[in-house]
Amino acid sequence: MINKRIAVIGIPGKWSTEVLADHLEQRTGYRCIIDMADVVLELETGQLRYQDTLLNALDGVIIKKISETYSPAADDRLRMLSSLEADGVRCFSPPNQVIRLINRLEGTAALASCDVPLPATRVTESTDAALDTIQAFGKAILKPLYSTKARGMLVLKAADGVKANTQKLDKFKAKHGLFYLQQFVNLGGQDLGMVFLGGEYLCTYARAGDANAWNTTIHSGGKYIPFDPSPELIELGRKAQSCFDLSFTTVDIALTDEGPVVFEVSAFGGFSGAKKGCGIDAAEKLCDYVLSQFEARA
């Protein structure tokens, strides 16, 4: 038993949050799940409180989930947590790193600056420029800056014509503002989730898509299956995740006719894919890693 008070920041009742809290309780005797919706930040002191728990007095926190959905409010929640590290509370992953991945544009820009291969991407507020991009790409995916599991994404085809696409763009802009357009790539029915723990490769699973869906997300009917990547593919995933300093993450990779491309690095990573696709209890592995970091400092 390791005498450390480590809380899980997540969604009470959600499997990934609860299973991580279970492992921590087994190893430390302490269990605490923090819902950021009920956290109070005292700006004059820098203290954060969740019910009767003073977060600044904890030994550490694992940020498993900051909110149910990505939004600017998720940014705010992470900024609230930034004072913890100054008080010596270990954060897994650091809030300032997770913030970089909540906004799709910031995360993709970081990958591009590290020369990670990505689908061709254009970002603009101009409807005319967006129409030109759709024409140049032939087929494009229009993505909200804040979303997960392909929610809110649209497939736009040049063949549908300027009028139809203008209507779709105008409707999207009224809700989301900026146009983030990525060239449509043929996934071949699957894409990959490559899991890293403390920067080290853990496993890879594939998401096999439903025949009726353009994406492979589980939300759209996909399923997890095992996948054995080449050493070169693992190095690509390693390069992508090394653009950020994350305790646990999943790199989304597609195998295209032109070679592999990275879609994104996850802000939090998923336990379910590692469990169902690789037979690995990633929550237990993450718990072991976190506790090893405390032991290394002892």
Tab-separated table of C-alpha atoms in Angstrom:
chain	number	residue	atom	x	y	z
A	1	MET	CA	0.000	0.000	0.000
A	2	ILE	CA	1.385	3.378	-1.050
A	3	ASN	CA	0.345	6.258	1.195
A	4	LYS	CA	-0.582	8.865	-1.422
A	5	ARG	CA	-3.752	10.884	-1.905
A	6	ILE	CA	-4.293	10.854	-5.658
A	7	ALA	CA	-7.655	11.930	-7.084
A	8	VAL	CA	-9.187	11.239	-10.476
A	9	ILE	CA	-10.583	14.214	-12.371
A	10	GLY	CA	-13.331	12.727	-14.476
A	11	ILE	CA	-17.028	12.025	-14.861
A	12	PRO	CA	-18.561	10.211	-11.878
A	13	GLY	CA	-20.300	7.029	-12.997
A	14	LYS	CA	-18.351	6.726	-16.267
A	15	TRP	CA	-16.542	3.407	-16.649
A	16	SER	CA	-13.084	4.806	-17.452
A	17	THR	CA	-13.216	7.212	-14.514
A	18	GLU	CA	-14.503	4.630	-12.055
A	19	VAL	CA	-12.090	1.857	-13.061
A	20	LEU	CA	-9.126	4.195	-12.631
A	21	ALA	CA	-10.396	5.245	-9.202
A	22	ASP	CA	-10.816	1.553	-8.330
A	23	HIS	CA	-7.163	0.804	-9.135
A	24	LEU	CA	-5.938	3.804	-7.174
A	25	GLU	CA	-8.021	2.803	-4.156
A	26	GLN	CA	-6.613	-0.729	-4.264
A	27	ARG	CA	-3.051	0.578	-4.330
A	28	THR	CA	-3.319	3.614	-2.029
A	29	GLY	CA	-6.428	3.152	0.096
A	30	TYR	CA	-7.680	6.560	-1.102
A	31	ARG	CA	-10.549	7.149	-3.505
A	32	CYS	CA	-11.704	10.512	-4.804
A	33	ILE	CA	-13.388	11.394	-8.096
A	34	ILE	CA	-13.551	15.106	-8.870
A	35	ASP	CA	-16.221	16.518	-11.147
A	36	MET	CA	-14.923	19.833	-12.465
A	37	ALA	CA	-18.487	21.122	-12.794
A	38	ASP	CA	-18.548	21.432	-8.994
A	39	VAL	CA	-15.004	22.710	-8.385
A	40	VAL	CA	-14.590	26.198	-6.939
A	41	LEU	CA	-11.439	28.269	-7.565
A	42	GLU	CA	-10.624	30.957	-5.010
A	43	LEU	CA	-8.617	33.435	-7.069
A	44	GLU	CA	-7.281	35.377	-4.059
A	45	THR	CA	-5.663	32.217	-2.648
A	46	GLY	CA	-5.309	30.028	-5.725
A	47	GLN	CA	-7.040	27.213	-3.872
A	48	LEU	CA	-9.419	24.798	-5.558
A	49	ARG	CA	-12.130	23.005	-3.621
A	50	TYR	CA	-14.393	20.132	-4.534
A	51	GLN	CA	-17.011	19.628	-1.847
A	52	ASP	CA	-14.908	18.894	1.268
A	53	THR	CA	-11.687	18.213	-0.656
A	54	LEU	CA	-8.943	20.828	-1.028
A	55	LEU	CA	-7.256	19.888	-4.286
A	56	ASN	CA	-4.108	21.847	-3.424
A	57	ALA	CA	-3.513	19.500	-0.471
A	58	LEU	CA	-3.539	16.342	-2.598
A	59	ASP	CA	-0.393	14.507	-3.637
A	60	GLY	CA	-1.582	14.242	-7.198
A	61	VAL	CA	-4.425	14.202	-9.695
A	62	ILE	CA	-4.968	12.152	-12.843
A	63	ILE	CA	-6.903	14.112	-15.454
A	64	LYS	CA	-8.983	11.378	-17.073
A	65	LYS	CA	-11.810	13.506	-18.429
A	66	ILE	CA	-12.305	17.237	-18.142
A	67	SER	CA	-15.909	17.284	-19.419
A	68	GLU	CA	-18.408	15.193	-21.373
A	69	THR	CA	-17.680	17.197	-24.532
A	70	TYR	CA	-14.894	19.453	-25.787
A	71	SER	CA	-15.697	23.164	-25.719
A	72	PRO	CA	-14.095	26.473	-24.712
A	73	ALA	CA	-15.448	25.703	-21.227
A	74	ALA	CA	-13.120	22.691	-21.104
A	75	ASP	CA	-10.225	25.118	-21.671
A	76	ASP	CA	-11.427	27.127	-18.693
A	77	ARG	CA	-11.549	24.062	-16.473
A	78	LEU	CA	-7.975	23.161	-17.339
A	79	ARG	CA	-6.792	26.696	-16.626
A	80	MET	CA	-8.421	26.428	-13.214
A	81	LEU	CA	-6.201	23.420	-12.524
A	82	SER	CA	-2.982	25.231	-13.438
A	83	SER	CA	-2.418	26.440	-9.874
A	84	LEU	CA	-2.098	22.894	-8.557
A	85	GLU	CA	1.382	22.248	-9.951
A	86	ALA	CA	2.664	25.472	-8.356
A	87	ASP	CA	1.571	24.018	-5.004
A	88	GLY	CA	3.451	20.776	-5.638
A	89	VAL	CA	0.471	18.671	-6.701
A	90	ARG	CA	1.576	16.225	-9.410
A	91	CYS	CA	-0.705	16.335	-12.458
A	92	PHE	CA	-0.988	13.468	-14.917
A	93	SER	CA	-1.092	14.869	-17.630
A	94	PRO	CA	-0.024	18.497	-17.017
A	95	PRO	CA	-2.969	20.862	-17.604
A	96	ASN	CA	-0.906	23.149	-19.873
A	97	GLN	CA	-0.272	20.195	-22.197
A	98	VAL	CA	-3.856	18.950	-22.243
A	99	ILE	CA	-5.050	22.475	-23.112
A	100	ARG	CA	-3.059	22.280	-26.357
A	101	LEU	CA	-5.199	19.357	-27.520
A	102	ILE	CA	-8.692	20.482	-26.569
A	103	ASN	CA	-8.776	22.913	-29.499
A	104	ARG	CA	-8.366	20.961	-32.752
A	105	LEU	CA	-6.498	23.800	-34.486
A	106	GLU	CA	-3.869	24.183	-31.769
A	107	GLY	CA	-3.259	20.431	-31.615
A	108	THR	CA	-2.973	20.024	-35.371
A	109	ALA	CA	-0.715	23.069	-35.691
A	110	ALA	CA	1.644	21.564	-33.117
A	111	LEU	CA	1.807	18.314	-35.100
A	112	ALA	CA	2.465	20.209	-38.334
A	113	SER	CA	5.300	22.158	-36.684
A	114	CYS	CA	6.895	18.813	-35.745
A	115	ASP	CA	6.698	17.646	-39.400
A	116	VAL	CA	4.189	14.911	-38.582
A	117	PRO	CA	2.372	13.801	-41.776
A	118	LEU	CA	-1.236	15.038	-41.759
A	119	PRO	CA	-4.070	15.182	-44.284
A	120	ALA	CA	-4.011	18.479	-46.175
A	121	THR	CA	-5.740	21.029	-43.938
A	122	ARG	CA	-7.079	24.542	-44.485
A	123	VAL	CA	-8.440	26.922	-41.848
A	124	THR	CA	-10.385	30.054	-42.719
A	125	GLU	CA	-13.366	32.258	-41.844
A	126	SER	CA	-14.019	32.994	-45.517
A	127	THR	CA	-16.866	31.107	-47.164
A	128	ASP	CA	-15.373	31.759	-50.610
A	129	ALA	CA	-12.005	30.362	-49.512
A	130	ALA	CA	-13.747	27.341	-47.995
A	131	LEU	CA	-15.572	26.720	-51.294
A	132	ASP	CA	-12.252	26.950	-53.146
A	133	THR	CA	-10.777	24.415	-50.734
A	134	ILE	CA	-13.627	21.975	-51.274
A	135	GLN	CA	-13.152	22.345	-55.025
A	136	ALA	CA	-9.389	21.749	-54.729
A	137	PHE	CA	-9.773	18.762	-52.411
A	138	GLY	CA	-12.700	17.272	-54.307
A	139	LYS	CA	-13.992	15.933	-51.015
A	140	ALA	CA	-13.375	17.458	-47.595
A	141	ILE	CA	-14.231	16.908	-43.951
A	142	LEU	CA	-15.472	20.031	-42.185
A	143	LYS	CA	-14.641	19.759	-38.485
A	144	PRO	CA	-15.606	21.830	-35.444
A	145	LEU	CA	-12.598	23.033	-33.446
A	146	TYR	CA	-14.114	21.441	-30.349
A	147	SER	CA	-15.466	17.908	-30.798
A	148	THR	CA	-14.710	14.230	-30.249
A	149	LYS	CA	-15.783	10.989	-31.917
A	150	ALA	CA	-16.521	12.788	-35.217
A	151	ARG	CA	-19.449	14.664	-33.666
A	152	GLY	CA	-20.493	17.684	-35.727
A	153	MET	CA	-18.269	16.784	-38.689
A	154	LEU	CA	-19.575	17.070	-42.244
A	155	VAL	CA	-18.459	15.496	-45.516
A	156	LEU	CA	-18.528	18.135	-48.265
A	157	LYS	CA	-18.151	17.199	-51.935
A	158	ALA	CA	-17.270	19.519	-54.789
A	159	ALA	CA	-19.685	17.528	-56.948
A	160	ASP	CA	-22.608	18.719	-54.786
A	161	GLY	CA	-22.185	22.205	-56.207
A	162	VAL	CA	-21.539	25.698	-54.870
A	163	LYS	CA	-25.113	26.419	-53.773
A	164	ALA	CA	-25.528	23.276	-51.667
A	165	ASN	CA	-22.102	23.642	-50.077
A	166	THR	CA	-22.626	27.336	-49.378
A	167	GLN	CA	-25.805	26.504	-47.464
A	168	LYS	CA	-23.965	23.880	-45.403
A	169	LEU	CA	-21.059	26.237	-44.731
A	170	ASP	CA	-23.343	29.093	-43.677
A	171	LYS	CA	-25.198	26.836	-41.242
A	172	PHE	CA	-21.923	25.514	-39.832
A	173	LYS	CA	-20.445	29.009	-39.488
A	174	ALA	CA	-23.470	30.257	-37.561
A	175	LYS	CA	-22.786	27.587	-34.929
A	176	HIS	CA	-19.013	27.139	-34.972
A	177	GLY	CA	-17.471	30.204	-36.649
A	178	LEU	CA	-14.178	29.057	-38.119
A	179	PHE	CA	-13.953	26.556	-40.990
A	180	TYR	CA	-11.453	23.743	-40.367
A	181	LEU	CA	-11.330	21.709	-43.584
A	182	GLN	CA	-9.312	18.547	-44.010
A	183	GLN	CA	-8.887	16.613	-47.222
A	184	PHE	CA	-10.928	13.415	-47.214
A	185	VAL	CA	-8.689	10.352	-47.090
A	186	ASN	CA	-9.742	6.782	-47.764
A	187	LEU	CA	-9.424	4.885	-44.497
A	188	GLY	CA	-9.821	1.478	-46.109
A	189	GLY	CA	-12.471	0.663	-43.527
A	190	GLN	CA	-10.298	1.184	-40.477
A	191	ASP	CA	-7.960	3.502	-38.625
A	192	LEU	CA	-5.587	2.915	-35.723
A	193	GLY	CA	-5.340	3.932	-32.105
A	194	MET	CA	-1.732	3.751	-30.917
A	195	VAL	CA	-1.425	3.929	-27.141
A	196	PHE	CA	1.486	5.502	-25.258
A	197	LEU	CA	2.142	5.589	-21.525
A	198	GLY	CA	4.711	8.048	-20.217
A	199	GLY	CA	5.994	8.461	-23.773
A	200	GLU	CA	6.555	4.718	-24.192
A	201	TYR	CA	4.658	2.552	-26.673
A	202	LEU	CA	2.027	0.302	-25.087
A	203	CYS	CA	-0.144	-1.209	-27.832
A	204	THR	CA	-2.147	-0.555	-31.000
A	205	TYR	CA	-5.743	-1.358	-31.827
A	206	ALA	CA	-7.738	-0.799	-34.983
A	207	ARG	CA	-11.209	0.660	-35.258
A	208	ALA	CA	-13.075	-1.171	-38.022
A	209	GLY	CA	-15.846	1.007	-39.407
A	210	ASP	CA	-19.472	0.253	-40.104
A	211	ALA	CA	-20.059	-0.166	-43.832
A	212	ASN	CA	-22.617	2.648	-43.819
A	213	ALA	CA	-20.432	5.246	-42.039
A	214	TRP	CA	-17.674	7.431	-43.498
A	215	ASN	CA	-15.745	7.347	-40.199
A	216	THR	CA	-14.641	4.459	-37.993
A	217	THR	CA	-15.530	5.800	-34.558
A	218	ILE	CA	-17.260	3.541	-32.069
A	219	HIS	CA	-19.884	6.282	-31.834
A	220	SER	CA	-20.689	5.590	-35.515
A	221	GLY	CA	-20.807	1.803	-35.234
A	222	GLY	CA	-17.131	0.899	-35.447
A	223	LYS	CA	-15.565	-1.871	-33.379
A	224	TYR	CA	-12.149	-2.509	-31.848
A	225	ILE	CA	-9.917	-5.219	-33.281
A	226	PRO	CA	-6.236	-6.147	-32.701
A	227	PHE	CA	-3.517	-4.666	-34.905
A	228	ASP	CA	0.207	-5.397	-35.125
A	229	PRO	CA	2.032	-2.254	-36.366
A	230	SER	CA	5.420	-2.141	-38.048
A	231	PRO	CA	8.365	-0.557	-36.210
A	232	GLU	CA	8.170	2.384	-38.649
A	233	LEU	CA	4.528	2.953	-37.794
A	234	ILE	CA	5.284	2.866	-34.075
A	235	GLU	CA	7.986	5.485	-34.608
A	236	LEU	CA	5.459	7.699	-36.377
A	237	GLY	CA	3.131	7.435	-33.396
A	238	ARG	CA	6.003	8.092	-31.030
A	239	LYS	CA	6.987	11.204	-32.972
A	240	ALA	CA	3.411	12.527	-32.910
A	241	GLN	CA	2.889	12.065	-29.170
A	242	SER	CA	6.341	13.508	-28.398
A	243	CYS	CA	5.035	16.906	-29.583
A	244	PHE	CA	3.236	16.970	-26.229
A	245	ASP	CA	4.163	15.974	-22.676
A	246	LEU	CA	1.348	13.572	-21.807
A	247	SER	CA	1.182	10.819	-19.218
A	248	PHE	CA	-1.238	8.731	-21.275
A	249	THR	CA	-2.476	9.259	-24.812
A	250	THR	CA	-3.695	7.629	-27.997
A	251	VAL	CA	-2.473	8.668	-31.446
A	252	ASP	CA	-5.056	8.306	-34.237
A	253	ILE	CA	-3.394	7.112	-37.448
A	254	ALA	CA	-4.849	6.299	-40.877
A	255	LEU	CA	-3.169	4.082	-43.457
A	256	THR	CA	-3.780	5.737	-46.828
A	257	ASP	CA	-2.666	4.960	-50.357
A	258	GLU	CA	-0.108	7.786	-50.010
A	259	GLY	CA	1.220	6.462	-46.696
A	260	PRO	CA	0.219	6.810	-43.041
A	261	VAL	CA	-1.129	10.111	-41.732
A	262	VAL	CA	-1.903	11.246	-38.204
A	263	PHE	CA	-5.354	12.641	-37.490
A	264	GLU	CA	-4.806	13.697	-33.906
A	265	VAL	CA	-3.229	13.014	-30.542
A	266	SER	CA	-5.831	12.460	-27.842
A	267	ALA	CA	-5.936	14.796	-24.863
A	268	PHE	CA	-6.790	11.905	-22.565
A	269	GLY	CA	-6.528	8.588	-24.395
A	270	GLY	CA	-9.071	5.788	-24.180
A	271	PHE	CA	-9.065	2.741	-21.934
A	272	SER	CA	-11.773	0.911	-23.855
A	273	GLY	CA	-9.788	0.484	-27.086
A	274	ALA	CA	-6.757	-0.901	-25.245
A	275	LYS	CA	-9.003	-3.291	-23.302
A	276	LYS	CA	-11.165	-4.538	-26.167
A	277	GLY	CA	-8.613	-4.322	-28.959
A	278	CYS	CA	-5.413	-5.324	-27.156
A	279	GLY	CA	-6.566	-7.089	-23.979
A	280	ILE	CA	-4.635	-4.574	-21.859
A	281	ASP	CA	-5.966	-2.914	-18.715
A	282	ALA	CA	-4.697	0.577	-19.501
A	283	ALA	CA	-6.237	1.984	-16.306
A	284	GLU	CA	-4.096	-0.381	-14.241
A	285	LYS	CA	-1.026	0.468	-16.337
A	286	LEU	CA	-1.621	4.197	-15.863
A	287	CYS	CA	-2.054	3.717	-12.113
A	288	ASP	CA	1.233	1.783	-11.971
A	289	TYR	CA	2.979	4.511	-13.967
A	290	VAL	CA	1.687	7.334	-11.768
A	291	LEU	CA	2.723	5.587	-8.569
A	292	SER	CA	6.148	4.808	-10.039
A	293	GLN	CA	6.660	8.523	-10.595
A	294	PHE	CA	6.118	9.176	-6.897
A	295	GLU	CA	8.471	6.334	-5.960
A	296	ALA	CA	11.138	7.725	-8.290
A	297	ARG	CA	11.035	11.025	-6.387
A	298	ALA	CA	11.138	9.402	-2.955
